[in-house]
Every structure is written in structure tokens, then in C-alpha cells.
Coordinates of C-alpha atoms and ligand atoms in Angstrom, one line a residue:
M30 CA -8.2 -21.1 -31.8
S31 CA -5.2 -23.0 -29.3
N32 CA -5.3 -25.3 -26.4
P33 CA -7.0 -23.6 -23.5
L34 CA -5.1 -22.5 -21.3
K35 CA -5.1 -24.2 -18.0
I36 CA -5.6 -22.6 -14.3
A37 CA -5.4 -24.3 -10.8
L38 CA -7.1 -21.9 -8.4
A39 CA -5.8 -21.0 -4.8
G40 CA -7.7 -20.0 -2.4
L41 CA -11.8 -19.7 -3.2
G42 CA -12.0 -16.2 -1.1
T43 CA -12.8 -12.9 -2.2
V44 CA -10.7 -13.0 -4.4
G45 CA -10.8 -16.8 -5.6
A46 CA -14.1 -16.3 -6.0
G47 CA -14.5 -13.1 -7.4
T48 CA -11.6 -14.1 -9.9
F49 CA -13.6 -18.0 -11.5
D50 CA -17.2 -15.9 -11.7
L51 CA -15.2 -13.0 -13.7
L52 CA -13.9 -15.9 -16.2
A53 CA -17.6 -17.9 -16.7
R54 CA -19.1 -14.6 -17.2
Q55 CA -15.9 -13.0 -19.3
S56 CA -16.0 -16.1 -20.7
S57 CA -16.5 -15.4 -24.7
L58 CA -14.5 -11.7 -24.1
I59 CA -11.7 -13.8 -22.9
S60 CA -11.7 -16.1 -25.1
Q61 CA -11.1 -13.3 -27.8
R62 CA -9.1 -11.3 -26.3
A63 CA -7.2 -14.5 -25.1
G64 CA -7.4 -16.6 -28.9
R65 CA -7.7 -19.0 -26.6
D66 CA -10.2 -20.1 -23.9
I67 CA -8.9 -19.5 -20.2
V68 CA -10.9 -23.0 -18.6
V69 CA -10.3 -23.4 -14.4
T70 CA -8.8 -27.0 -14.6
A71 CA -8.8 -27.7 -10.4
V72 CA -9.3 -25.5 -7.8
S73 CA -8.8 -26.4 -3.8
A74 CA -9.4 -24.6 -0.2
R75 CA -10.3 -24.9 3.2
D76 CA -13.3 -26.2 3.3
R77 CA -15.3 -28.1 0.3
T78 CA -18.9 -26.9 1.7
K79 CA -19.5 -23.4 1.9
D80 CA -21.7 -21.8 -0.2
R81 CA -19.8 -19.1 -2.4
G82 CA -21.3 -18.1 -5.1
I83 CA -19.5 -20.1 -7.9
D84 CA -20.5 -23.3 -8.8
T85 CA -18.0 -25.4 -9.0
T86 CA -18.9 -28.8 -10.6
G87 CA -16.1 -30.4 -13.4
T88 CA -13.4 -29.1 -11.2
Q89 CA -11.3 -31.2 -9.8
W90 CA -10.8 -30.8 -5.9
F91 CA -7.4 -30.5 -3.6
D92 CA -8.3 -30.1 0.4
D93 CA -4.0 -29.5 -0.8
A94 CA -3.0 -26.6 -2.0
V95 CA 0.5 -28.0 -2.8
K96 CA -0.5 -30.8 -4.0
M97 CA -3.1 -29.7 -6.5
A98 CA 0.1 -27.6 -7.8
Q99 CA 2.2 -30.7 -8.1
E100 CA -0.5 -32.3 -9.5
A101 CA -3.2 -30.8 -10.8
D102 CA -3.7 -30.9 -15.4
A103 CA -2.9 -27.0 -15.0
D104 CA -0.7 -24.9 -17.4
V105 CA -1.1 -22.1 -14.4
I106 CA -1.4 -21.8 -10.5
V107 CA -3.5 -19.3 -9.0
E108 CA -2.5 -17.8 -5.4
L109 CA -4.7 -16.4 -4.3
I110 CA -4.4 -18.2 0.0
G111 CA -2.5 -15.3 1.0
G112 CA 0.3 -15.1 4.2
S113 CA 4.1 -14.1 3.6
D114 CA 4.6 -17.3 4.9
G115 CA 3.2 -21.2 4.9
P116 CA 0.4 -23.2 1.6
A117 CA 0.9 -19.9 -0.1
K118 CA 4.6 -19.7 -0.4
A119 CA 4.9 -23.5 -0.8
T120 CA 1.8 -23.6 -3.0
C121 CA 4.4 -20.6 -5.2
E122 CA 7.2 -22.9 -4.7
A123 CA 5.6 -26.5 -6.3
A124 CA 4.4 -25.0 -9.0
L125 CA 7.8 -23.1 -10.6
S126 CA 9.1 -26.1 -9.5
T127 CA 7.0 -28.7 -11.9
G128 CA 7.5 -25.2 -14.6
R129 CA 4.0 -24.2 -14.5
H130 CA 3.4 -20.0 -14.8
V131 CA 1.6 -18.4 -10.7
V132 CA -0.4 -15.8 -10.7
T133 CA -0.4 -13.9 -7.4
A134 CA -1.9 -11.9 -5.3
N135 CA -0.2 -12.1 -2.1
K136 CA 1.9 -9.4 -1.7
A137 CA 3.3 -9.7 2.1
L138 CA 4.2 -13.2 0.2
L139 CA 6.0 -11.0 -2.7
A140 CA 7.1 -8.5 -0.2
H141 CA 9.2 -11.3 2.1
H142 CA 10.0 -13.9 -1.3
G143 CA 9.7 -11.8 -4.2
G144 CA 13.4 -11.5 -5.2
E145 CA 13.9 -16.0 -4.7
L146 CA 10.8 -16.1 -6.2
A147 CA 11.2 -14.9 -9.2
Q148 CA 14.5 -16.2 -9.2
M149 CA 13.1 -19.5 -9.3
A150 CA 10.2 -18.8 -12.6
E151 CA 13.0 -17.5 -14.7
Q152 CA 15.8 -20.1 -14.0
A153 CA 11.8 -22.1 -14.6
G154 CA 11.1 -20.0 -17.9
V155 CA 7.8 -19.3 -17.1
S156 CA 5.9 -16.1 -15.8
L157 CA 5.0 -15.0 -11.9
Q158 CA 2.6 -12.5 -12.2
F159 CA 0.7 -10.2 -9.6
E160 CA -1.1 -7.4 -11.0
A161 CA -3.8 -8.2 -8.1
A162 CA -1.4 -8.1 -5.5
V163 CA -0.3 -4.1 -5.2
A164 CA -3.6 -1.3 -5.7
G165 CA -6.3 -3.9 -7.0
G166 CA -7.7 -3.5 -10.3
I167 CA -5.3 -0.3 -10.7
P168 CA -3.3 -1.7 -13.6
I169 CA 0.1 0.0 -12.1
I170 CA 2.5 -3.0 -12.4
K171 CA 2.2 -3.4 -16.0
S172 CA 2.5 0.6 -16.0
L173 CA 5.7 0.4 -14.6
R174 CA 7.0 -3.2 -16.0
E175 CA 6.4 -2.0 -19.7
G176 CA 4.5 1.3 -20.1
L177 CA 6.8 3.0 -18.6
S178 CA 9.8 1.0 -19.0
A179 CA 11.9 3.5 -21.2
N180 CA 11.4 6.0 -18.1
G181 CA 13.5 6.7 -15.6
V182 CA 11.9 6.9 -12.1
S183 CA 12.3 8.8 -9.6
R184 CA 9.8 8.6 -7.7
V185 CA 6.7 6.4 -7.2
L186 CA 4.1 8.1 -4.6
G187 CA 0.3 6.9 -3.6
I188 CA -2.1 5.6 -1.7
L189 CA -2.3 2.1 -1.4
N190 CA -4.1 0.5 1.0
G191 CA -7.8 1.1 1.0
T192 CA -8.8 0.5 4.5
S193 CA -6.9 3.3 6.4
N194 CA -8.1 6.2 2.9
Y195 CA -11.7 5.0 3.9
I196 CA -11.7 5.3 7.7
L197 CA -9.0 8.4 7.1
T198 CA -12.6 10.2 4.0
R199 CA -14.7 8.9 6.3
M200 CA -13.8 10.8 9.8
R201 CA -13.0 13.6 7.7
N202 CA -16.1 13.7 6.1
E203 CA -18.0 12.3 9.0
E204 CA -17.0 13.8 12.6
L205 CA -16.2 10.1 13.8
S206 CA -13.4 9.1 15.5
F207 CA -10.9 5.9 14.6
D208 CA -12.2 3.5 17.2
E209 CA -15.4 3.6 15.2
V210 CA -14.9 3.6 11.5
L211 CA -12.4 1.0 11.5
A212 CA -15.4 -0.8 12.6
D213 CA -17.5 -0.4 9.7
A214 CA -14.6 -1.4 6.8
Q215 CA -13.7 -4.5 8.8
E216 CA -17.6 -4.9 8.0
L217 CA -17.0 -3.7 4.1
G218 CA -14.7 -6.2 3.8
Y219 CA -11.9 -3.8 3.0
A220 CA -9.4 -4.9 5.4
E221 CA -6.7 -8.1 5.3
A222 CA -7.1 -11.0 7.9
D223 CA -5.8 -9.2 10.3
P224 CA -6.3 -5.3 10.3
S225 CA -3.7 -4.2 12.5
F226 CA -1.7 -4.6 9.0
D227 CA -3.8 -1.7 7.1
I228 CA -4.1 0.4 10.1
D229 CA -0.4 0.1 10.9
G230 CA 1.1 0.8 7.3
V231 CA 2.9 -3.0 6.2
D232 CA -0.4 -3.7 4.6
A233 CA 0.8 -0.9 1.9
A234 CA 4.8 -1.2 3.1
H235 CA 4.2 -4.4 1.1
K236 CA 3.1 -2.4 -2.4
L237 CA 5.4 0.2 -1.7
S238 CA 8.0 -2.7 -1.9
I239 CA 7.7 -4.3 -4.9
L240 CA 7.3 -0.6 -7.3
A241 CA 10.0 0.1 -5.6
A242 CA 12.3 -2.3 -6.9
L243 CA 10.0 -2.4 -10.5
A244 CA 10.7 1.5 -10.3
F245 CA 14.6 1.4 -9.9
G246 CA 16.1 -1.6 -10.6
S247 CA 16.6 -3.2 -7.0
A248 CA 16.0 -5.9 -5.5
I249 CA 12.8 -6.3 -3.1
D250 CA 13.6 -4.8 0.4
F251 CA 11.2 -4.9 3.1
D252 CA 12.7 -4.1 5.8
A253 CA 14.1 -1.0 4.4
V254 CA 10.6 0.5 4.2
Y255 CA 9.6 3.0 7.3
T256 CA 6.7 2.0 7.9
E257 CA 4.1 3.8 10.6
G258 CA 0.0 3.8 9.9
I259 CA -2.9 5.7 11.1
R260 CA -3.7 4.5 15.0
H261 CA -2.8 8.1 16.6
I262 CA -4.3 10.5 14.7
S263 CA -7.2 11.6 16.6
L264 CA -10.1 13.4 14.4
L265 CA -8.4 16.5 16.1
D266 CA -5.4 16.3 13.5
V267 CA -7.8 15.2 11.0
Q268 CA -10.1 18.7 12.1
F269 CA -6.8 21.1 12.5
A270 CA -5.4 19.4 8.6
Q271 CA -8.0 20.5 7.3
E272 CA -8.4 24.6 8.7
L273 CA -4.7 24.1 8.1
G274 CA -5.3 23.8 4.1
Y275 CA -4.4 19.8 4.4
R276 CA -6.2 16.2 4.6
I277 CA -4.7 13.8 5.6
K278 CA -4.2 10.0 3.8
L279 CA -1.8 7.4 4.2
L280 CA 0.7 7.7 1.4
G281 CA 3.6 5.0 0.7
I282 CA 6.4 7.0 -1.1
A283 CA 9.6 5.7 -2.7
A284 CA 12.2 8.5 -4.1
R285 CA 15.9 8.0 -5.5
S286 CA 18.2 9.9 -3.9
D287 CA 21.4 11.3 -4.3
N288 CA 22.3 9.2 -1.2
G289 CA 20.2 6.3 -2.2
I290 CA 16.5 5.6 -1.6
E291 CA 13.5 6.3 0.1
Q292 CA 11.1 4.3 1.1
R293 CA 8.8 5.6 4.0
V294 CA 5.0 5.0 4.9
H295 CA 3.3 7.4 6.7
P296 CA 0.0 9.7 7.7
C297 CA 1.0 13.5 5.3
L298 CA -0.8 16.4 5.6
V299 CA -1.5 16.6 1.7
P300 CA -1.9 20.8 0.2
E301 CA -6.6 20.3 -0.1
K302 CA -5.9 20.8 -3.8
A303 CA -3.5 18.1 -4.9
A304 CA -5.6 15.3 -6.8
I305 CA -4.8 13.3 -4.4
A306 CA -5.6 14.6 -1.5
N307 CA -9.1 14.2 -3.1
V308 CA -8.7 9.9 -4.0
E309 CA -11.0 9.4 -1.0
Y310 CA -13.0 6.4 1.0
A311 CA -11.0 2.6 -0.6
F312 CA -9.9 4.2 -3.7
N313 CA -5.7 3.3 -4.4
A314 CA -4.2 5.9 -6.1
V315 CA 0.0 5.4 -7.2
E316 CA 1.6 8.4 -9.6
V317 CA 4.8 7.7 -10.9
D318 CA 7.2 10.7 -11.8
C319 CA 9.4 9.8 -14.1
D320 CA 12.0 11.5 -17.1
F321 CA 10.5 11.4 -20.3
A322 CA 6.3 10.8 -19.5
N323 CA 6.4 12.9 -16.5
T324 CA 4.1 12.7 -13.5
I325 CA 1.4 9.5 -14.5
V326 CA -1.0 9.5 -11.8
H327 CA -3.7 6.6 -11.5
V328 CA -6.4 6.1 -9.6
G329 CA -9.2 2.9 -9.0
P330 CA -10.6 0.9 -7.1
G331 CA -7.5 -0.9 -4.2
A332 CA -9.8 -3.2 -3.2
G333 CA -12.8 -5.9 -4.0
A334 CA -13.4 -9.0 -5.2
G335 CA -14.4 -7.6 -8.8
P336 CA -11.4 -4.9 -9.0
T337 CA -8.5 -7.8 -7.2
A338 CA -10.1 -10.2 -10.4
S339 CA -9.6 -8.2 -13.2
A340 CA -6.1 -7.9 -12.5
V341 CA -4.9 -11.7 -11.7
V342 CA -7.5 -12.1 -15.4
A343 CA -5.3 -9.5 -16.8
D344 CA -1.7 -11.6 -15.8
L345 CA -3.2 -14.7 -16.9
I346 CA -4.7 -13.3 -20.8
D347 CA -0.7 -12.2 -21.0
I348 CA -0.4 -15.6 -19.9
A349 CA -2.3 -17.4 -22.3
R350 CA -1.6 -14.6 -25.6
G351 CA 2.7 -16.0 -24.4
H352 CA 2.8 -12.7 -23.5
Q353 CA 5.7 -13.3 -21.0
V354 CA 8.4 -10.1 -18.7
M355 CA 11.2 -11.0 -16.1
P356 CA 8.5 -11.0 -13.4
L357 CA 10.8 -7.5 -11.4
S358 CA 11.4 -6.1 -15.0
I359 CA 15.0 -6.9 -15.3
P360 CA 16.5 -10.4 -14.4
T361 CA 17.2 -10.8 -11.2
A362 CA 20.7 -11.1 -11.3
S363 CA 21.0 -8.1 -12.2
L364 CA 18.7 -5.8 -9.6
S365 CA 20.3 -3.4 -7.8
E366 CA 21.4 -3.3 -3.8
I367 CA 20.5 0.5 -3.8
P368 CA 20.9 2.1 -0.1
T369 CA 18.7 3.0 2.0
T370 CA 18.3 6.6 3.1
S371 CA 16.9 7.1 7.3
M372 CA 14.2 8.9 7.9
D373 CA 16.7 11.1 10.1
Q374 CA 18.0 12.6 7.3
H375 CA 14.4 12.6 5.9
K376 CA 13.6 16.7 4.9
G377 CA 10.0 17.5 5.1
G378 CA 7.9 20.0 7.5
Y379 CA 5.7 18.9 9.9
Y380 CA 2.2 19.1 11.8
I381 CA 2.4 19.0 15.4
R382 CA 0.0 18.8 17.9
L383 CA 0.9 19.1 21.6
M384 CA -1.5 19.0 24.9
V385 CA 0.4 21.6 26.2
V386 CA -1.3 23.5 29.7
D387 CA -3.7 26.7 29.6
Q388 CA -0.8 28.9 31.6
S389 CA 1.0 31.7 30.0
G390 CA 4.9 31.0 29.5
V391 CA 4.7 27.8 28.4
F392 CA 4.6 28.9 24.0
A393 CA 7.4 30.8 24.7
E394 CA 9.4 27.6 26.3
I395 CA 8.5 25.7 23.1
A396 CA 9.8 28.1 21.1
A397 CA 13.1 28.6 23.2
I398 CA 13.5 24.7 22.2
L399 CA 12.3 25.0 18.5
R400 CA 15.4 28.0 18.1
D401 CA 17.6 25.8 19.3
H402 CA 17.1 23.3 17.3
D403 CA 17.0 25.2 13.9
V404 CA 13.2 24.6 13.6
S405 CA 11.4 28.1 12.1
M406 CA 8.3 27.8 12.5
E407 CA 5.1 28.2 9.9
S408 CA 1.5 28.5 11.6
V409 CA 0.7 28.1 14.7
L410 CA -3.2 27.7 16.4
Q411 CA -4.6 27.2 19.8
R412 CA -7.9 26.7 20.5
G413 CA -9.8 26.8 23.5
R414 CA -9.0 28.0 27.3
A415 CA -9.2 26.6 29.7
P416 CA -7.1 28.0 32.5
G417 CA -4.2 25.1 34.2
E418 CA -6.1 23.0 32.3
P419 CA -5.2 21.1 28.7
V420 CA -5.7 22.7 25.2
P421 CA -4.7 21.6 22.1
L422 CA -2.0 23.6 20.3
V423 CA -1.1 22.7 16.9
M424 CA 2.4 24.4 15.0
T425 CA 2.9 23.8 11.5
V426 CA 6.7 24.8 10.9
H427 CA 9.3 24.4 7.1
E428 CA 11.0 22.6 5.9
T429 CA 13.8 21.2 8.5
M430 CA 15.9 17.6 8.8
E431 CA 13.8 14.6 11.0
S432 CA 16.3 14.4 13.7
S433 CA 16.4 18.7 13.7
M434 CA 12.4 18.0 14.3
N435 CA 13.0 15.3 16.4
A436 CA 15.9 15.6 18.6
A437 CA 13.5 18.9 19.9
L438 CA 9.8 17.0 19.7
S439 CA 11.7 15.5 22.4
E440 CA 13.0 17.7 24.8
I441 CA 9.4 19.6 24.3
S442 CA 7.5 16.2 25.7
A443 CA 9.5 16.9 28.5
L444 CA 8.3 20.4 29.6
D445 CA 5.6 19.7 32.8
A446 CA 3.1 21.2 30.8
V447 CA 2.8 19.1 27.7
D448 CA 0.3 16.5 28.6
G449 CA 1.0 13.3 26.7
N450 CA 3.3 12.7 23.6
P451 CA 3.1 15.0 20.4
C452 CA 1.4 14.3 17.3
M453 CA 3.7 14.9 14.8
I454 CA 2.6 14.3 11.2
R455 CA 5.4 15.0 7.9
I456 CA 4.0 17.6 5.1
E457 CA 3.7 16.7 2.0
L458 CA 4.1 20.1 -0.5
L459 CA 2.5 18.5 -3.5
P460 CA 1.3 20.0 -6.6
A461 CA -2.0 20.9 -6.8
Ligands
HSE1 N1 -6.6 -4.6 2.6 C1 -6.2 -3.7 1.5 C2 -6.8 -2.7 1.7 C3 -7.2 -4.6 0.6 O1 -7.0 -2.0 2.2 O2 -6.4 -2.1 0.8 C4 -5.9 -5.4 -0.8 O3 -5.0 -5.0 -0.7

């Protein structure tokens, strides 16, 4: 057997400790599959005294991850610190500039600096691997970069944030409010250090920008992702959606059109029979539409120590085998700058919920505004009877341009009989 692959682990949080544990518990299987042992020679974390349930005896301890990346006796630096800049970025840069391979689970770092890091890795002739950065245990990076590499991809779509999916699932199943479930998701450890990244769609947008680059051979462009989270989704909307035969999911969608690429993360109504509608709790799903393999759906746990460590170690096994691919599938110099299509140009169906004063003539006014903007109604629901008081009025509309929908909604919200801001959720008509 060849020399062991020596690794240094930066960050011993849930994923770091999980990776250390997996490497120890699966060592003989890993050695067999990698053709050599994979050993942890150094670790770095903030608190040396903390009990993490792992035995790091025999590994060199570094208080400073950057110093470790520069000085440790290691072939690979595994960056599990997190954060788009600061120590995580400095650690990866130090590793690449000293000619070491990098494995990272850091989607924020890649979304913001993935292009620069990929270029550094290419120049140094080393690997930059990031299977764990997107959809936890689902091997979607390998799927796009290798398994589907013979295909042109027209769309990548998925549930990319387990926390939001967990919240939306429990709201529907248990008739709970958004706030009640968020606290539980945080306790279960699914949420990011800053949970607003989960519920405001930022985490899913980080992941989508990486998937879009791999799918379309374009530069990673996080700023091009339209991002909207689930904070404004009420139990009322979850229930109305169900009544209309839909489920609400936070989706990330990157699609190619004649005008460029659209990248968007936002809540969607999806038909309840669609495969993705039935991916529940903290599970993730990624659907890839391509020209020869057709539609491939990947489903699995998107977060947590075990699934994420599984992805990190798969990358390490690839490096141990000497299997090296371009970080972004093609050389960074060949990545194209494909124009981004704006949300105004988006065409689709919409779910609209208004709180309207229960009095005659209100609906006629709303219908007239929709007509003036060429927005065609599909269905209408009104619940409750409270003369003179606001009651929910729900509509779905047929495919229309988002610019027309927004123009109609701004006129509708200005009506005296309409209370507060309308809730607008896009409908994604995915097949069953
Ligand atoms: N906070 C993320 C999620 C963890 O909820 O999906 C995995 O990236």
C-alpha cells in the first residue's frame, strides 16, 4: 500500500468532529477503497479544551488554522470553519499557495470566492473539492462534474436548504406558525450559525450559484441570484396552498433560456403530486434536466454530521486515489459570463393572498386591475364572513410576466379596501 494521505482538519464543529469520527470508524473500508490509509495529522479549532466526543491524541494541535495550513505535515487541508471570508478564506489560500489540496464544505466561501480559489488550485496543480458544500450527503457535485459530464444541462432545481424545508413541512403537518418551528430547527442543529441565512434564502442561493456554474460552465455569480426567503409565509398560506392542491417549498432554480441564465431562490407552490413536493423535513432534493440522461432526481439528507462528513471523506478518497478534476469542471479561463435574466422577465403562474375588507364591490375593483394588466385569473377563494373587517382573499393566476403581476399588485395594494401587503408566491408547475 502507498504512503498514507495526511490531512489537517481546520474546524472541529459538527461537521469537523463528524469527519474525524467517520475517518476513525470507517478506517479499514476507507483504506481499502482509497488504496492507502487516510490519517489526520493535525487539527485546529478555537477551543482546545472542549469535549467533542473524539480522541485527537496523536494529532498536532494548532490554535491558528492559517498557520496549520502553512506548516502542518499534511497533503490536504480540510476547511470546515465556515464563513465567506476571514480565517476560512485565509486557510484555503494558505493551503493552495503551499501546494496542498483543499477540501471544503464552505458554500458561502465558494459562492463569493470560488472562482479565485479554483484558479489558485489549477495553478498549483492541486484539487479543490467541495462535495459537502451543496446538499450535504447528496453527491450532486460529482453528479454534475462527472456522472452527467456528457450532457448539456438546461435546468437545475432543488430544495437546497434543510432548515426551511423542515419549517415548511412542520407548519403544514402540525398547523404550527413559522416562529414556533424555527426555534425547534435551531435546537436540532440544522440551522446555520446565522439562521437568517437559512430562512432568508441566502444559504440556498450560495448553493445554487455553485450548481449553476457547474451546470452551465459559467463563472460563479452569487450576486446574480434573485433571493427571497420564507419569513413572510404564514400558516394561512400553507393551508390555502394545500386546499388548492399545492405544497409550498423553498426552491433554488437555475435555468438556461435564450436570453441567458435565470438563477432564483424563493418559495414556490408546487403541485402536491410532484416528486419534490414530497421531499419533507430536513431532506434536500436536486433535479437536473439534461439533454441525454433526461431528468435525474437526487434526494437525501442535506445537513447533519454524518451525511456532510460522508461527502467530505468521499472527496478525500478521490484525492487519495489520485483522481483529480478541474474544480469548476472546466478551466476557470474558459468559464463564460452568461447574462442573467431579470425577474421582471420571469413568466409563470402566481398565488396571491390579500387581506380585503369584507364589503361589496372590492372583488370587482381587484378583477378590473388584473384585467388592465392582462393578468388572467385561474381560481379564487374567499374565507370567512366579517362585514367591514379584513378577510383573506386568495387567487391563483395563469402564466403571466412578473412585471405585469407586480404592476397589478402595487395598484391592488393601494386600494382602501386592501389591508397590508399582498402575499405573492410563484407557482412552479413541475410534473408528477
Ligand atoms: N443550514 C443548512 C441547511 C445546512 O439547513 O440546509 C447545510 O448546508
